[in-house]
Amino acid sequence: MFHAPNAFERAPIPPATRESEPRRQAPVATADSPAQVTDRPAQTTPAKKRDAYFDNAKYLAIVLVAVAHSWVPVMDGSRAARALYMVTYTFHMPAFIIISGYFSRSFDMSPAKVKRLVTGVAVPYIVFETAYALFYRYADNAPDSMISLTEPWYLTWFLAALFIWRLTTPIWRSLRHPLAVSLVIACLASLAPSIGNDLDLPRTLQFLPFFVLGLQLKPEHFQLVRRREVRMLAVPLFAVAVLFAYWAAHRMQLGWFLRDSSAQDMGNPWWTGVVMTLALFGCATLLTAAFLSLVPRRHMWFTVLGAGTICGYLLHGFMVKGAEYAGVFDHNEWLISPTGLVLVTVVASVGVTLMCTPPVRRVLRCVTEPDMNWAFRRDAAKL
């Protein structure tokens, strides 16, 4: 693996060593004395073990992301669909961002970490931001659309935000009360219409507290949410959330859940930005904990797909937007019905699942996991 672990990629756990086996130290090559070559066969490094729990969580979360995106064209007129959309949008990206922050705790601006950040986040952002801009230009017949790397389109905002968040990790790790500071920043971003949209900064700052929260978590916190009593409370919590969302479906603006606008941009008083930022942070944290408590801990049939969620995330936008540009939803109004909504959900789930499979991951590895040793100094290439 040649890029930094993020919301899609789990940092592998070092393999355990058995005490009964003596440890052998490999010869070290230096500029003055190269490594000594022996006639003994080279020892192969054991495969690094992945955590099935986090792979399961990433796969289930990416399915929710794809399904929620596919609901947008068909949920008009359906109060139930809008309620499900609101509940899903409350926690699916916070879950990704919290996991991303959790695996960013070791980021320290060292050459190796910076290389991983560039190859695993910046390069995919540049490639897919360009690809989506071209896709929009030709698939939607918009020849005047421009390619701009400073204005993330559709779902590439997450990579731009992740790049910024990870760069600031050393700051958050050194503050005394980082979560409180990040919440203040998020509240200010929710009431600052003049902040601009470069790199989708409003959304980057409003989602920042979830990344900072992930930085503060420890393994025991994930053990805590997986306790039996927490799992028993998770289903009732989701039921209450769905009922409340059904009541609020036509009373709340969806912009609150997207977090890409200020309160004034949505025509609300400035102080509502602060209230909604804090309220949604609390709701998202509770629902994320409930979601993580329900994630299976053992190896499942979809566990292997957790390693390819970056492919599913970056590719499913072509599927959803492609159907929209082709007029699938406009020419088939029955998709708005409950049967149509179920069909759209199934198609989105199957589609994103196929995009997470190992063959797709291997094809896209040159973009999502590029080596790029040629572009970095030798000390940065030693991962």
Coordinates of C-alpha atoms in Angstrom, one line a residue:
M1 CA 0.0 0.0 0.0
F2 CA 1.5 3.3 -1.1
H3 CA -0.8 5.9 0.2
A4 CA -2.0 7.2 3.5
P5 CA -4.9 5.4 5.2
N6 CA -8.1 7.4 4.9
A7 CA -11.8 6.8 5.2
F8 CA -11.5 4.2 2.5
E9 CA -8.2 2.5 3.3
R10 CA -7.5 0.8 6.6
A11 CA -3.9 1.0 7.9
P12 CA -2.8 -2.6 8.1
I13 CA -2.1 -4.1 11.5
P14 CA 1.6 -5.3 11.9
P15 CA 1.7 -9.1 12.0
A16 CA 2.2 -10.6 15.4
T17 CA 5.6 -12.3 16.1
R18 CA 5.8 -15.5 18.0
E19 CA 8.1 -15.5 21.0
S20 CA 9.4 -18.9 20.1
E21 CA 10.9 -17.7 16.9
P22 CA 14.2 -15.7 17.1
R23 CA 14.1 -12.4 15.5
R24 CA 16.5 -11.8 12.6
Q25 CA 17.6 -8.3 11.8
A26 CA 17.9 -7.6 8.1
P27 CA 21.1 -6.1 6.8
V28 CA 20.9 -2.4 6.4
A29 CA 22.1 -0.7 3.2
T30 CA 23.9 2.7 3.6
A31 CA 25.6 5.0 1.2
D32 CA 29.0 3.8 2.2
S33 CA 28.4 0.1 2.7
P34 CA 25.7 -1.6 0.7
A35 CA 23.7 -4.4 2.3
Q36 CA 25.7 -7.6 2.5
V37 CA 24.5 -10.2 0.0
T38 CA 24.4 -13.8 1.3
D39 CA 23.6 -17.0 -0.4
R40 CA 20.7 -17.7 1.9
P41 CA 17.2 -17.5 0.3
A42 CA 15.5 -14.2 0.9
Q43 CA 12.8 -14.3 3.6
T44 CA 9.4 -13.2 2.4
T45 CA 7.5 -10.7 4.4
P46 CA 4.3 -12.1 5.8
A47 CA 1.1 -10.6 4.5
K48 CA -0.2 -7.7 6.6
K49 CA -3.4 -8.4 8.3
R50 CA -6.4 -6.2 7.8
D51 CA -9.1 -5.4 10.4
A52 CA -12.3 -7.0 9.2
Y53 CA -14.4 -4.7 11.4
F54 CA -13.2 -1.5 9.7
D55 CA -13.4 -3.0 6.2
N56 CA -17.0 -4.0 7.0
A57 CA -17.8 -0.5 8.2
K58 CA -16.3 1.1 5.1
Y59 CA -18.2 -1.1 2.7
L60 CA -21.5 -0.6 4.4
A61 CA -20.9 3.2 4.6
I62 CA -20.1 3.4 0.9
V63 CA -23.2 1.6 0.0
L64 CA -25.2 4.1 2.0
V65 CA -23.4 7.0 0.2
A66 CA -24.3 5.6 -3.2
V67 CA -27.9 4.8 -2.2
A68 CA -28.4 8.2 -0.8
H69 CA -27.1 9.9 -4.0
S70 CA -29.4 7.7 -6.1
W71 CA -32.4 8.8 -4.1
V72 CA -32.0 12.5 -5.0
P73 CA -33.7 12.3 -8.4
V74 CA -36.6 10.1 -7.2
M75 CA -37.5 11.3 -3.7
D76 CA -39.5 14.3 -4.7
G77 CA -43.1 13.9 -3.6
S78 CA -42.2 11.0 -1.3
R79 CA -42.1 12.0 2.4
A80 CA -40.8 8.6 3.4
A81 CA -37.9 8.8 0.9
R82 CA -37.0 12.3 2.1
A83 CA -37.0 11.1 5.7
L84 CA -34.7 8.2 4.9
Y85 CA -32.4 10.5 3.0
M86 CA -32.2 12.9 5.9
V87 CA -31.3 10.2 8.4
T88 CA -28.7 8.6 6.1
Y89 CA -27.1 12.0 5.3
T90 CA -26.9 12.8 9.0
F91 CA -24.3 10.1 9.7
H92 CA -22.9 8.4 6.5
M93 CA -20.2 11.1 5.8
P94 CA -19.5 11.8 9.4
A95 CA -18.8 8.0 9.8
F96 CA -16.3 8.1 7.0
I97 CA -14.7 11.3 8.3
I98 CA -14.4 10.0 11.9
I99 CA -12.7 6.8 10.6
S100 CA -10.5 8.9 8.5
G101 CA -9.5 11.0 11.4
Y102 CA -8.9 7.9 13.5
F103 CA -6.3 6.6 11.0
S104 CA -4.7 10.0 10.6
R105 CA -3.5 10.2 14.2
S106 CA 0.1 9.4 13.2
F107 CA 0.4 12.0 10.5
D108 CA 3.4 14.1 11.3
M109 CA 4.6 15.8 8.1
S110 CA 7.4 13.3 7.7
P111 CA 8.6 12.7 4.1
A112 CA 6.9 9.3 3.9
K113 CA 3.6 10.6 5.3
V114 CA 3.6 13.6 2.9
K115 CA 4.3 11.2 0.0
R116 CA 1.3 9.1 1.0
L117 CA -0.9 12.1 1.3
V118 CA 0.1 13.3 -2.2
T119 CA -0.2 9.9 -3.9
G120 CA -3.3 8.7 -2.0
V121 CA -5.4 11.9 -1.8
A122 CA -4.1 14.7 -4.0
V123 CA -3.5 12.6 -7.1
P124 CA -6.9 10.9 -7.1
Y125 CA -8.5 14.3 -6.5
I126 CA -6.8 15.8 -9.6
V127 CA -7.5 12.9 -11.8
F128 CA -11.2 12.5 -10.9
E129 CA -11.9 16.2 -10.6
T130 CA -10.7 16.4 -14.2
A131 CA -12.6 13.3 -15.2
Y132 CA -15.9 14.5 -13.7
A133 CA -15.5 17.9 -15.3
L134 CA -15.1 16.3 -18.8
F135 CA -17.9 13.9 -18.1
Y136 CA -20.2 16.8 -17.2
R137 CA -19.1 18.7 -20.3
Y138 CA -19.8 15.9 -22.8
A139 CA -22.5 13.8 -21.2
D140 CA -24.7 16.7 -20.2
N141 CA -23.9 18.7 -23.4
A142 CA -22.2 21.6 -21.5
P143 CA -19.3 22.6 -23.8
D144 CA -18.7 25.9 -21.9
S145 CA -18.0 24.1 -18.6
M146 CA -14.4 24.6 -17.3
I147 CA -12.0 22.3 -15.5
S148 CA -11.2 23.9 -12.2
L149 CA -9.2 22.1 -9.5
T150 CA -10.2 24.8 -7.0
E151 CA -13.9 24.0 -7.2
P152 CA -14.7 20.4 -6.4
W153 CA -17.5 19.0 -8.4
Y154 CA -20.1 16.6 -6.9
L155 CA -18.3 14.1 -4.6
T156 CA -14.6 15.0 -5.1
W157 CA -15.0 17.6 -2.3
F158 CA -14.2 14.9 0.2
L159 CA -10.6 14.3 -1.2
A160 CA -9.9 18.1 -1.1
A161 CA -11.2 18.3 2.4
L162 CA -9.3 15.3 3.5
F163 CA -6.1 16.8 2.1
I164 CA -6.6 20.0 4.2
W165 CA -7.7 18.1 7.3
R166 CA -4.7 15.8 7.3
L167 CA -2.3 18.7 6.8
T168 CA -3.6 20.3 9.9
T169 CA -3.4 17.1 12.0
P170 CA -0.3 18.2 13.9
I171 CA -2.1 21.3 15.0
W172 CA -5.1 19.4 16.4
R173 CA -2.9 16.9 18.1
S174 CA -1.1 19.7 20.0
L175 CA -4.1 21.7 21.1
R176 CA -5.5 21.3 24.6
H177 CA -9.2 21.3 23.5
P178 CA -9.2 20.5 19.8
L179 CA -12.8 19.4 19.5
A180 CA -14.1 22.5 21.1
V181 CA -12.0 24.7 18.8
S182 CA -13.1 22.8 15.7
L183 CA -16.8 23.2 16.7
V184 CA -16.3 26.9 17.0
I185 CA -14.7 27.0 13.5
A186 CA -17.6 25.0 12.2
C187 CA -20.2 27.3 13.8
L188 CA -18.4 30.4 12.3
A189 CA -18.4 28.7 8.9
S190 CA -22.1 28.1 9.1
L191 CA -22.8 31.9 9.5
A192 CA -20.2 33.3 7.1
P193 CA -21.7 33.6 3.6
S194 CA -18.6 35.5 2.4
I195 CA -16.3 32.6 3.0
G196 CA -16.2 31.6 -0.6
N197 CA -16.4 28.2 -2.3
D198 CA -12.8 27.5 -3.2
L199 CA -12.0 23.9 -2.4
D200 CA -15.6 23.7 -1.0
L201 CA -14.4 25.5 2.1
P202 CA -17.8 25.8 3.8
R203 CA -18.3 22.1 3.8
T204 CA -14.7 21.4 4.7
L205 CA -14.9 23.6 7.8
Q206 CA -18.4 22.4 8.9
F207 CA -17.4 18.8 8.7
L208 CA -14.1 19.5 10.4
P209 CA -15.2 18.5 14.0
F210 CA -15.8 14.9 12.9
F211 CA -12.3 14.6 11.6
V212 CA -11.0 16.1 14.9
L213 CA -13.2 13.7 16.9
G214 CA -11.6 10.8 15.0
L215 CA -8.2 12.1 15.9
Q216 CA -9.2 11.9 19.6
L217 CA -10.5 8.3 19.5
K218 CA -8.6 5.3 20.7
P219 CA -9.2 1.6 20.1
E220 CA -11.1 1.2 23.3
H221 CA -13.7 3.7 22.1
F222 CA -14.5 1.3 19.2
Q223 CA -14.7 -1.5 21.7
L224 CA -17.1 0.5 23.7
V225 CA -19.6 1.0 20.9
R226 CA -19.5 -2.7 20.1
R227 CA -20.8 -3.7 23.5
R228 CA -24.0 -5.6 23.6
E229 CA -26.0 -2.9 25.4
V230 CA -25.0 -0.3 22.8
R231 CA -26.1 -2.6 20.0
M232 CA -29.5 -3.1 21.7
L233 CA -30.0 0.7 21.8
A234 CA -28.9 1.2 18.2
V235 CA -32.1 -0.1 16.5
P236 CA -34.5 2.0 18.7
L237 CA -32.3 5.0 18.1
F238 CA -32.5 4.7 14.4
A239 CA -36.3 4.1 14.6
V240 CA -36.7 7.3 16.6
A241 CA -34.5 9.2 14.1
V242 CA -36.6 8.0 11.2
L243 CA -39.9 9.0 12.9
F244 CA -38.5 12.4 13.7
A245 CA -37.2 12.8 10.1
Y246 CA -40.6 11.9 8.8
W247 CA -42.1 14.6 10.9
A248 CA -39.5 17.1 9.9
A249 CA -39.2 16.1 6.2
H250 CA -41.1 19.1 4.9
R251 CA -40.0 21.4 7.6
M252 CA -36.2 21.2 7.3
Q253 CA -34.0 22.3 4.4
L254 CA -31.7 19.6 3.0
G255 CA -28.9 22.2 2.9
W256 CA -28.4 21.7 6.7
F257 CA -27.3 18.0 6.0
L258 CA -25.1 18.9 3.0
R259 CA -23.3 21.5 5.0
D260 CA -22.2 23.4 1.9
S261 CA -24.0 26.7 2.6
S262 CA -24.3 29.2 5.4
A263 CA -27.5 29.9 7.2
Q264 CA -27.9 33.2 5.4
D265 CA -27.5 31.5 2.0
M266 CA -30.5 29.3 2.9
G267 CA -32.5 32.4 3.9
N268 CA -32.3 31.8 7.7
P269 CA -31.1 34.0 10.6
W270 CA -27.4 33.8 11.3
W271 CA -27.9 32.3 14.8
T272 CA -29.6 29.2 13.3
G273 CA -26.3 28.2 11.8
V274 CA -24.8 27.8 15.3
V275 CA -27.8 25.9 16.6
M276 CA -28.0 23.5 13.7
T277 CA -24.3 22.9 13.6
L278 CA -24.2 21.8 17.2
A279 CA -27.5 19.9 17.0
L280 CA -26.5 18.0 13.9
F281 CA -23.0 17.2 15.3
G282 CA -24.7 15.6 18.3
C283 CA -27.2 13.7 16.2
A284 CA -24.5 12.6 13.8
T285 CA -22.2 11.4 16.6
L286 CA -25.0 9.3 18.1
L287 CA -26.1 7.8 14.8
T288 CA -22.5 7.1 13.8
A289 CA -22.0 5.3 17.1
A290 CA -25.2 3.3 16.5
F291 CA -24.1 2.4 13.0
L292 CA -20.6 1.3 14.2
S293 CA -22.2 -0.8 16.9
L294 CA -24.2 -2.8 14.3
V295 CA -21.2 -3.4 12.0
P296 CA -20.2 -7.1 12.0
R297 CA -16.8 -7.8 13.7
R298 CA -16.1 -11.1 11.9
H299 CA -15.1 -11.7 8.4
M300 CA -18.1 -11.5 6.0
W301 CA -18.6 -12.1 2.3
F302 CA -18.2 -8.3 1.7
T303 CA -15.2 -7.8 4.0
V304 CA -12.8 -7.9 1.1
L305 CA -14.7 -5.1 -0.6
G306 CA -13.7 -2.7 2.2
A307 CA -10.2 -2.4 0.6
G308 CA -11.8 -1.0 -2.5
T309 CA -14.2 1.5 -1.2
I310 CA -12.2 4.4 -2.7
C311 CA -13.0 3.0 -6.1
G312 CA -16.7 2.7 -5.2
Y313 CA -16.8 6.2 -3.9
L314 CA -15.0 7.8 -6.9
L315 CA -16.8 5.7 -9.6
H316 CA -20.4 5.6 -8.4
G317 CA -20.9 9.3 -9.3
F318 CA -20.6 8.4 -13.0
M319 CA -23.4 5.8 -12.5
V320 CA -25.8 8.2 -10.7
K321 CA -25.0 11.3 -12.9
G322 CA -24.9 9.2 -16.0
A323 CA -28.5 7.9 -15.4
E324 CA -29.6 11.5 -14.7
Y325 CA -28.0 12.9 -17.9
A326 CA -29.5 10.1 -19.9
G327 CA -32.9 11.0 -18.7
V328 CA -33.6 7.7 -17.0
F329 CA -35.5 9.4 -14.1
D330 CA -37.3 11.9 -16.4
H331 CA -38.6 9.3 -18.8
N332 CA -39.6 6.8 -16.1
E333 CA -41.7 8.7 -13.6
W334 CA -42.8 5.4 -12.0
L335 CA -39.3 5.3 -10.3
I336 CA -40.8 7.8 -7.8
S337 CA -43.2 5.1 -6.6
P338 CA -42.2 2.9 -3.7
T339 CA -41.4 0.0 -6.1
G340 CA -39.2 2.4 -8.2
L341 CA -37.4 3.6 -5.0
V342 CA -36.7 0.0 -4.0
L343 CA -35.4 -0.8 -7.5
V344 CA -33.1 2.3 -7.5
T345 CA -31.8 1.3 -4.1
V346 CA -31.0 -2.2 -5.3
V347 CA -29.3 -1.0 -8.5
A348 CA -27.2 1.5 -6.6
S349 CA -26.2 -1.1 -4.0
V350 CA -25.2 -3.7 -6.6
G351 CA -23.4 -1.1 -8.8
V352 CA -21.2 0.3 -6.0
T353 CA -20.5 -3.2 -4.8
L354 CA -19.1 -4.2 -8.2
M355 CA -17.0 -1.1 -8.2
C356 CA -15.4 -2.1 -4.9
T357 CA -14.3 -5.5 -6.2
P358 CA -10.6 -6.5 -6.4
P359 CA -10.4 -6.4 -10.3
V360 CA -11.7 -2.8 -10.4
R361 CA -9.2 -1.9 -7.6
R362 CA -6.4 -3.4 -9.6
V363 CA -7.3 -1.5 -12.7
L364 CA -7.5 1.9 -10.8
R365 CA -4.4 1.3 -8.7
C366 CA -2.3 3.5 -11.0
V367 CA -4.6 6.4 -10.0
T368 CA -5.7 5.6 -6.4
E369 CA -2.5 4.0 -5.2
P370 CA 0.3 5.2 -7.5
D371 CA 3.9 4.5 -6.6
M372 CA 5.4 7.8 -7.9
N373 CA 8.9 7.1 -6.4
W374 CA 10.2 9.0 -9.4
A375 CA 8.7 12.2 -8.1
F376 CA 10.1 12.0 -4.5
R377 CA 13.4 12.0 -2.8
R378 CA 14.8 8.7 -1.7
D379 CA 14.0 9.2 2.0
A380 CA 10.3 9.8 1.1
A381 CA 10.2 6.6 -0.9
K382 CA 11.0 4.4 2.1
L383 CA 7.6 3.4 3.3

